[in-house]
Amino acid sequence: MTPDHDRSRSPGGRAQLPDLLRGHRLAAGLTQAELAARAGVGVRTVRDLERGRATRPQRTTVDLLADALDLTGTTRQAFVAAARPAPARTAESGPAARHLPPNDPDAARTALPGQSATRPPAGGPDAAAPGPAASHLPVSGPAAAAPRPAAGRLPVTGSATTDSGTPIALPQPVPLLGRDRDVAELGALLTEHPVVSLVGLAGVGKTALALTVAHAAAAAHPAGVAGVLVGEGSDAADVLAASVAVLGVNRLADLSCRLGGRPALLLVDAVERAPGPVAEALRALVAAAPTLRVLVTGRRPVGLPGEMVRPVAPLDVPPVGPEPTDPAELARWPAAALFVARLARVRREPPTRAELPALAALVRRLGGLPLAIELMAARGRILDVTELLDRYGDRVLDLAGVRPGWEPADLAAGTVTLREAVATSYHLLAPAERAALRRLSAFRNRWSVELAEDLLADGGERRDAVPLLDRLRELGLLSVRGAGPFRFRLLDAVRDFATEQAAVEGELTRIRRRHALVVAGLVLRTAPNLVGADLPAAVHLLDEATSDITAALAHAADDEPVTALRLAAALPRWWRLRGRDVSGRRWLRRLLADPRTADAPPVLRAWALLGVARLGAEHGAGGVELPAAREALATFRAAGEVTGELSARSMLCVLLLGAGAQGEARKQAEAALELATRHGRAREMAVAQYHLSWHDVRTADLAGARRRLAAVDRLAAQCGEQRLRLMARAALAEVTRLEGRYVDAVEQGRRVAGALVELGDPGRRRQVVGTIGLALALDGRAEEALEMVAELRPSRRVPGQRRPPGVENLDPSPDGPGARPEDAICALIEGHLALHRGDRELAAEWFTAAAEHATGGERLDGTAEADLAGGGERRDLVEALVGLAASTADVGVLDRLDRVCRATGIRLLPREEALLYALLARRERAAPRD
C-alpha cells in the first residue's frame, strides 16, 4: 500500500510536505509520537510539519525523518524536495556555497541569501575578473576594493586588516570563555597541517572557535584570511568557485600566482551540508596552492589525506563536591561563566548565593554544551536557577529555542531542540556503531577502554573498542580528558539521547543488566585491594566509578537482586572509608530481605551480613547487628572460608566490646590471632593484636598495650598496610593520653589525623580528634579543645550555651534511639574543661550527659542494668563516672562506678585512683567530728 500523495499539490504539481509526511507515516503504521521517537526529533516537530506550521525544516530534520520512514530512491528525493524546495535561479542567483561576510558577527552561524550583484575585484596584477559562475557576493582579496551591497541583504563593509597588514575577510570573533588553550594549539596545528577540521555536536562552539583562531593566526598568513559558508545542495563547483573568489581570483589556476608563495588561510564552515563536494573542492584547492591552509568546521571530518581532526569539547564544568558559595570561584569554570553571562541578558540580578549550588549542578547536567547553556539561560526570564534545575534538569534534550545568530529558515518551526542537534550526529554512525553507543550510554560517568570492551562484549566475543571510540571522538560524541584509564565519557546530552534510543529499540533492560554485571566485576576485582599497600589506588578507582556503582545497584536491585547483593557485599570497606555507612547498610539490609536473594550462595549472604555489622558499628548501631555477625561466622566456619572467619571474628571483637561482653570479645581476638598465625596471615595477626591491646587498656596495663601496638605497627609494615599502621598510632596517642602525657598525646594525634585526611577514613579520624580534644581539655587548653568539639559536632555547639545538651537532643540513628560515640566524647571534653575552671556544677551536668551517651542514650537511674545498658564504650562510661564523682563527691556515684568496674573488668588508671582518693580525703576532712 502506498500513500496517496495527489490530494494536495503545489502550483508546480509537486506534492506538499504535510501530505507527504502524513501519508508516509500512516503507511508505516506509526503515530506521531512513534515517528518522533524513531527519528530522534520532538513530537512537536512532527505535529507542526504535518499541520503546515513549519514550511522549511532544517535539512538534518528532514534526513532524520526520511531515515525513520525508510524512504529510498526517488521516493526519498521527492520527500526531500518537498521539504527543501530549491529557490528559482536568476541571473543574480548565487551558488549554495557563500562566503562569510566580513565584520558581521552574526554571520558566524548564519547563511545569508544567495542573491548578489557581481563585480570584478579592483585592478592589480594578481586579480582576475570573475566569470559568470561567480555569482556570489565576492569578498575582496589582498588588492580588492569593497564590494557593493546586494539588494535584499545586509550591507557588507570592506575587508579589515591586522596590525601586520594581513587582510581579513571574516566577521569579528565573539569573546570566548575557556578556549585560550584551544586557540593556541589550533594556531600551531595550522602551521603543520594543510587542513585542520573542528568537529563536534551542533552548538558546541565550532564556528566561534574557528573565527577566533582565524583572527589570531592572521599574522602568520599574510596572503589573506577569508571564509566560505557551505549551503544546502552545494556541489563541488559551487564550493570551489566561492573559495577562489573570496581568495581574490576567479579561476583555480590563478590562485597559486595570486598567493605568490605566501601563506593564506581559508575558513570553510558547516561542511556537513555537502561533505562530498567540500572534500572534492578542498582536495583541488590544496593541490593547486601548497601554501594555503584550510580551517574546517562540521559535524564530521572532511576525509582528506593529511587532515588533522580536532574534536571541539564542551566547556569545563564545576566538579562534583562541596557546594559552591563564592560566585568568583564558580566563575572560574567556563560553563558557569557562560551561563551567568547569558542569564544577565534576560534578568538584571546576578545569581544569588542560594542559587549557586543549583547553577553548578545545572551546567554539569547540561554537559558544558554552549547551545544547551544558552537555551537554558533564556528561560531565566521566568524561573530562577533552582527552578530551572528542578523543571528541566531531567529533560535537557527537550530544550528548544532560536539561538542568537541562527537563521529561522534552517530550523523546524523557527526552533532547534537539543535532541535534534544530537540526533544529526547520531545518524552519521553506522548501525553497528549506533548499537554500541546505545550500550555505552549505560555508563554514568568516566570509564576505561577495558570497561567499554566488557560492556560491548555482552557475553560474546570481546573485541577491540579503540576504533569505535576513535570514531565517536571524531564526531564529537565522546569526551577524552585526563591521563588515567578512566578518561572516556559520553557527553550528557549524547548519553541521554542514546538511552532514549535504547528504550525505543527495546534494549534498555538488557543493557542495564550487562552494565550491572560489568560494574560488579570491577568492584569484585578491586575490593581485595582495599587493604594493604594498594588501598589508596583501590579507593581512587572506586571513587571514579561512584556514579556507575550507584546506578548499577539501583537497576540490579529491581531486576537482578542477586547481582546487586554480590555488588553490595563487596563495598562495605569502601562505603565506610567514604562516610557512606548509613546508606550502605540500608542497601545491604534491603537486599538481604529480598525473597529473591534467599537462595543466593550462603557465603555471599555471610559477607553481606558481615558488611551490615561493619557499617552498623560505624554509626553506633553495632549492637543491633551482633546476631548478623554471629551468623556470618557460623557460615564461614561451616564452609571452611578462612578469610571470612578471620573477618567475622575481628568484627565480633568490636561489637562484643561495645556490648559490654569484654570476656567473649577477648576470646574472639585470641582465636583470631591463633588462626591467623597458623595460616601465616600477617595482616590478620596485626588486627588481632590491635584488638587485644584494648583489653590491656581495660585492665590498666598500658605498658602491655604499648608492646602490642608496636607489634601491630611492625606486622602492618611487613604487609604494606598503611591504614592499619595509622590505626595503631591513633591508639598509641590514646594510650599516651591515658598515661597523663597530654602534650605528647596532642602531637601524636595531630600527626595521625593529618594522615587520615589523605587516606580518607572519616570515622577513624573522628576518634583521633576526640583523643586530641580530651588531651587538650585535661591540659587546660580550653580554646583548642572547643575547636575539636566544633569539628566533631558542628551543629551541637551554640555560642554562649552553658548547659550540656540533654539526651532528648541526640541525633537518633535510623534504627532506633542511641547516641553516636562523638556525643560522649564531646560531653567529656566539656566536663573536663568545666572541672578545670572550678565550675563543679556545670562539670557534673556535662559528665552526667557523657555517661548517658556512653550507655547508648539511656538515662542513668543508679541501677546496674541502666549503667550497663546500650552499646556504648565502657571506658568512656568509667571516665564520665570518675569525673562526675570528682564534681559532686556523691557516694552514690562511687557505688555505680564500682559496679561498672566489677561488671566490665575495667581497672582504674593511677591518675583516676589518685583523683578519687583525693575526693575521699576531702570528704573525710569535711565530715563533722563528734
mmCIF file of N, CA and C in Angstrom, residues 135-204:
data_model
loop_
_atom_site.group_PDB
_atom_site.id
_atom_site.type_symbol
_atom_site.label_atom_id
_atom_site.label_comp_id
_atom_site.label_asym_id
_atom_site.label_seq_id
_atom_site.Cartn_x
_atom_site.Cartn_y
_atom_site.Cartn_z
ATOM 1 N N SER A 135 28.697 34.085 -9.108
ATOM 2 C CA SER A 135 27.577 34.989 -8.880
ATOM 3 C C SER A 135 27.329 35.256 -7.408
ATOM 4 N N HIS A 136 28.196 34.723 -6.526
ATOM 5 C CA HIS A 136 28.109 35.048 -5.112
ATOM 6 C C HIS A 136 28.577 36.473 -4.891
ATOM 7 N N LEU A 137 28.267 37.004 -3.718
ATOM 8 C CA LEU A 137 28.784 38.325 -3.374
ATOM 9 C C LEU A 137 30.267 38.185 -3.117
ATOM 10 N N PRO A 138 31.140 38.749 -3.967
ATOM 11 C CA PRO A 138 32.575 38.494 -3.828
ATOM 12 C C PRO A 138 33.151 39.205 -2.619
ATOM 13 N N VAL A 139 34.118 38.559 -2.014
ATOM 14 C CA VAL A 139 34.887 39.177 -0.944
ATOM 15 C C VAL A 139 36.251 39.479 -1.499
ATOM 16 N N SER A 140 36.697 40.671 -1.321
ATOM 17 C CA SER A 140 37.924 41.098 -1.992
ATOM 18 C C SER A 140 39.132 40.385 -1.448
ATOM 19 N N GLY A 141 40.093 40.216 -2.312
ATOM 20 C CA GLY A 141 41.377 39.655 -1.936
ATOM 21 C C GLY A 141 42.291 40.750 -1.445
ATOM 22 N N PRO A 142 43.583 40.510 -1.457
ATOM 23 C CA PRO A 142 44.514 41.470 -0.882
ATOM 24 C C PRO A 142 44.457 42.832 -1.529
ATOM 25 N N ALA A 143 44.172 42.879 -2.846
ATOM 26 C CA ALA A 143 44.181 44.179 -3.521
ATOM 27 C C ALA A 143 42.796 44.622 -3.931
ATOM 28 N N ALA A 144 41.748 43.970 -3.394
ATOM 29 C CA ALA A 144 40.395 44.249 -3.857
ATOM 30 C C ALA A 144 39.770 45.393 -3.098
ATOM 31 N N ALA A 145 38.827 46.031 -3.742
ATOM 32 C CA ALA A 145 38.073 47.096 -3.098
ATOM 33 C C ALA A 145 36.832 46.515 -2.456
ATOM 34 N N ALA A 146 36.115 47.351 -1.718
ATOM 35 C CA ALA A 146 34.918 46.872 -1.028
ATOM 36 C C ALA A 146 33.827 46.570 -2.028
ATOM 37 N N PRO A 147 33.104 45.431 -1.862
ATOM 38 C CA PRO A 147 32.006 45.120 -2.766
ATOM 39 C C PRO A 147 30.790 45.994 -2.480
ATOM 40 N N ARG A 148 29.953 46.131 -3.472
ATOM 41 C CA ARG A 148 28.702 46.850 -3.280
ATOM 42 C C ARG A 148 27.709 45.932 -2.582
ATOM 43 N N PRO A 149 26.885 46.448 -1.663
ATOM 44 C CA PRO A 149 25.872 45.602 -1.046
ATOM 45 C C PRO A 149 24.847 45.163 -2.057
ATOM 46 N N ALA A 150 24.360 43.914 -1.867
ATOM 47 C CA ALA A 150 23.359 43.363 -2.773
ATOM 48 C C ALA A 150 21.979 43.765 -2.322
ATOM 49 N N ALA A 151 21.044 43.779 -3.282
ATOM 50 C CA ALA A 151 19.661 44.100 -2.935
ATOM 51 C C ALA A 151 19.091 42.986 -2.067
ATOM 52 N N GLY A 152 18.397 43.368 -0.996
ATOM 53 C CA GLY A 152 17.740 42.372 -0.168
ATOM 54 C C GLY A 152 18.620 41.737 0.873
ATOM 55 N N ARG A 153 19.780 42.259 1.107
ATOM 56 C CA ARG A 153 20.635 41.676 2.146
ATOM 57 C C ARG A 153 21.322 42.771 2.931
ATOM 58 N N LEU A 154 21.899 42.411 4.060
ATOM 59 C CA LEU A 154 22.555 43.397 4.900
ATOM 60 C C LEU A 154 23.752 44.001 4.182
ATOM 61 N N PRO A 155 24.029 45.277 4.380
ATOM 62 C CA PRO A 155 25.226 45.872 3.776
ATOM 63 C C PRO A 155 26.472 45.207 4.318
ATOM 64 N N VAL A 156 27.453 45.044 3.467
ATOM 65 C CA VAL A 156 28.709 44.409 3.846
ATOM 66 C C VAL A 156 29.820 45.406 3.646
ATOM 67 N N THR A 157 30.584 45.642 4.686
ATOM 68 C CA THR A 157 31.684 46.596 4.582
ATOM 69 C C THR A 157 32.913 45.914 4.027
ATOM 70 N N GLY A 158 33.944 46.671 3.791
ATOM 71 C CA GLY A 158 35.157 46.120 3.193
ATOM 72 C C GLY A 158 35.961 45.307 4.167
ATOM 73 N N SER A 159 37.071 44.792 3.677
ATOM 74 C CA SER A 159 37.930 43.921 4.475
ATOM 75 C C SER A 159 38.597 44.693 5.591
ATOM 76 N N ALA A 160 38.819 43.987 6.688
ATOM 77 C CA ALA A 160 39.627 44.518 7.776
ATOM 78 C C ALA A 160 41.053 44.051 7.583
ATOM 79 N N THR A 161 41.969 44.674 8.299
ATOM 80 C CA THR A 161 43.362 44.241 8.238
ATOM 81 C C THR A 161 43.920 44.196 9.637
ATOM 82 N N THR A 162 44.926 43.350 9.817
ATOM 83 C CA THR A 162 45.605 43.263 11.099
ATOM 84 C C THR A 162 46.686 44.320 11.164
ATOM 85 N N ASP A 163 47.305 44.421 12.344
ATOM 86 C CA ASP A 163 48.411 45.362 12.502
ATOM 87 C C ASP A 163 49.558 45.026 11.562
ATOM 88 N N SER A 164 49.679 43.749 11.210
ATOM 89 C CA SER A 164 50.756 43.331 10.308
ATOM 90 C C SER A 164 50.395 43.523 8.846
ATOM 91 N N GLY A 165 49.164 43.985 8.587
ATOM 92 C CA GLY A 165 48.763 44.226 7.207
ATOM 93 C C GLY A 165 48.036 43.090 6.544
ATOM 94 N N THR A 166 47.798 42.002 7.231
ATOM 95 C CA THR A 166 47.078 40.867 6.637
ATOM 96 C C THR A 166 45.611 41.216 6.467
ATOM 97 N N PRO A 167 45.061 41.117 5.232
ATOM 98 C CA PRO A 167 43.632 41.376 5.053
ATOM 99 C C PRO A 167 42.790 40.223 5.607
ATOM 100 N N ILE A 168 41.710 40.558 6.314
ATOM 101 C CA ILE A 168 40.828 39.552 6.909
ATOM 102 C C ILE A 168 39.418 39.802 6.411
ATOM 103 N N ALA A 169 38.876 38.895 5.631
ATOM 104 C CA ALA A 169 37.503 38.996 5.133
ATOM 105 C C ALA A 169 36.618 38.039 5.918
ATOM 106 N N LEU A 170 36.499 38.300 7.227
ATOM 107 C CA LEU A 170 35.721 37.440 8.119
ATOM 108 C C LEU A 170 34.975 38.309 9.122
ATOM 109 N N PRO A 171 33.897 37.788 9.687
ATOM 110 C CA PRO A 171 33.258 38.511 10.801
ATOM 111 C C PRO A 171 34.225 38.636 11.973
ATOM 112 N N GLN A 172 33.989 39.638 12.809
ATOM 113 C CA GLN A 172 34.776 39.771 14.019
ATOM 114 C C GLN A 172 34.423 38.633 14.979
ATOM 115 N N PRO A 173 35.398 38.066 15.661
ATOM 116 C CA PRO A 173 35.080 36.975 16.605
ATOM 117 C C PRO A 173 34.384 37.512 17.843
ATOM 118 N N VAL A 174 33.580 36.642 18.444
ATOM 119 C CA VAL A 174 32.943 37.000 19.704
ATOM 120 C C VAL A 174 33.855 36.558 20.842
ATOM 121 N N PRO A 175 33.796 37.190 21.996
ATOM 122 C CA PRO A 175 34.636 36.759 23.128
ATOM 123 C C PRO A 175 34.317 35.320 23.519
ATOM 124 N N LEU A 176 35.346 34.536 23.742
ATOM 125 C CA LEU A 176 35.180 33.138 24.121
ATOM 126 C C LEU A 176 35.583 32.937 25.569
ATOM 127 N N LEU A 177 34.998 31.933 26.194
ATOM 128 C CA LEU A 177 35.321 31.573 27.573
ATOM 129 C C LEU A 177 35.932 30.179 27.586
ATOM 130 N N GLY A 178 37.083 30.053 28.218
ATOM 131 C CA GLY A 178 37.684 28.736 28.407
ATOM 132 C C GLY A 178 38.283 28.119 27.165
ATOM 133 N N ARG A 179 38.583 28.915 26.148
ATOM 134 C CA ARG A 179 39.112 28.361 24.893
ATOM 135 C C ARG A 179 40.534 28.829 24.590
ATOM 136 N N ASP A 180 41.202 29.483 25.535
ATOM 137 C CA ASP A 180 42.535 30.022 25.249
ATOM 138 C C ASP A 180 43.514 28.936 24.815
ATOM 139 N N ARG A 181 43.499 27.824 25.497
ATOM 140 C CA ARG A 181 44.420 26.745 25.145
ATOM 141 C C ARG A 181 44.092 26.186 23.763
ATOM 142 N N ASP A 182 42.799 26.038 23.458
ATOM 143 C CA ASP A 182 42.404 25.536 22.139
ATOM 144 C C ASP A 182 42.883 26.469 21.038
ATOM 145 N N VAL A 183 42.734 27.779 21.258
ATOM 146 C CA VAL A 183 43.147 28.746 20.240
ATOM 147 C C VAL A 183 44.644 28.637 19.977
ATOM 148 N N ALA A 184 45.433 28.548 21.030
ATOM 149 C CA ALA A 184 46.887 28.451 20.856
ATOM 150 C C ALA A 184 47.285 27.157 20.152
ATOM 151 N N GLU A 185 46.680 26.054 20.552
ATOM 152 C CA GLU A 185 47.042 24.769 19.947
ATOM 153 C C GLU A 185 46.616 24.683 18.487
ATOM 154 N N LEU A 186 45.442 25.219 18.164
ATOM 155 C CA LEU A 186 44.981 25.178 16.781
ATOM 156 C C LEU A 186 45.831 26.074 15.891
ATOM 157 N N GLY A 187 46.271 27.206 16.423
ATOM 158 C CA GLY A 187 47.174 28.054 15.657
ATOM 159 C C GLY A 187 48.454 27.328 15.298
ATOM 160 N N ALA A 188 48.976 26.539 16.235
ATOM 161 C CA ALA A 188 50.189 25.763 15.958
ATOM 162 C C ALA A 188 49.919 24.654 14.944
ATOM 163 N N LEU A 189 48.749 24.018 15.032
ATOM 164 C CA LEU A 189 48.425 22.940 14.095
ATOM 165 C C LEU A 189 48.319 23.445 12.663
ATOM 166 N N LEU A 190 47.867 24.681 12.483
ATOM 167 C CA LEU A 190 47.741 25.234 11.127
ATOM 168 C C LEU A 190 49.092 25.420 10.459
ATOM 169 N N THR A 191 50.134 25.516 11.229
ATOM 170 C CA THR A 191 51.466 25.628 10.630
ATOM 171 C C THR A 191 52.016 24.273 10.207
ATOM 172 N N GLU A 192 51.372 23.181 10.650
ATOM 173 C CA GLU A 192 51.898 21.838 10.387
ATOM 174 C C GLU A 192 51.018 21.023 9.444
ATOM 175 N N HIS A 193 49.734 21.364 9.314
ATOM 176 C CA HIS A 193 48.806 20.547 8.533
ATOM 177 C C HIS A 193 48.069 21.421 7.523
ATOM 178 N N PRO A 194 47.866 20.934 6.307
ATOM 179 C CA PRO A 194 47.152 21.736 5.303
ATOM 180 C C PRO A 194 45.677 21.922 5.633
ATOM 181 N N VAL A 195 45.066 20.925 6.270
ATOM 182 C CA VAL A 195 43.645 21.008 6.612
ATOM 183 C C VAL A 195 43.479 20.622 8.083
ATOM 184 N N VAL A 196 42.840 21.499 8.850
ATOM 185 C CA VAL A 196 42.522 21.229 10.242
ATOM 186 C C VAL A 196 41.007 21.291 10.380
ATOM 187 N N SER A 197 40.400 20.208 10.853
ATOM 188 C CA SER A 197 38.941 20.126 10.958
ATOM 189 C C SER A 197 38.508 20.198 12.413
ATOM 190 N N LEU A 198 37.615 21.119 12.715
ATOM 191 C CA LEU A 198 36.985 21.194 14.022
ATOM 192 C C LEU A 198 35.644 20.479 13.928
ATOM 193 N N VAL A 199 35.489 19.397 14.672
ATOM 194 C CA VAL A 199 34.271 18.602 14.589
ATOM 195 C C VAL A 199 33.616 18.562 15.961
ATOM 196 N N GLY A 200 32.322 18.354 15.961
ATOM 197 C CA GLY A 200 31.597 18.255 17.224
ATOM 198 C C GLY A 200 30.109 18.411 17.008
ATOM 199 N N LEU A 201 29.378 18.303 18.109
ATOM 200 C CA LEU A 201 27.930 18.451 18.062
ATOM 201 C C LEU A 201 27.538 19.855 17.628
ATOM 202 N N ALA A 202 26.349 19.979 17.104
ATOM 203 C CA ALA A 202 25.812 21.301 16.838
ATOM 204 C C ALA A 202 25.710 22.063 18.153
ATOM 205 N N GLY A 203 26.176 23.293 18.124
ATOM 206 C CA GLY A 203 26.077 24.118 19.322
ATOM 207 C C GLY A 203 27.224 24.000 20.282
ATOM 208 N N VAL A 204 28.278 23.255 19.937
ATOM 209 C CA VAL A 204 29.413 23.128 20.845
ATOM 210 C C VAL A 204 30.366 24.311 20.718
#
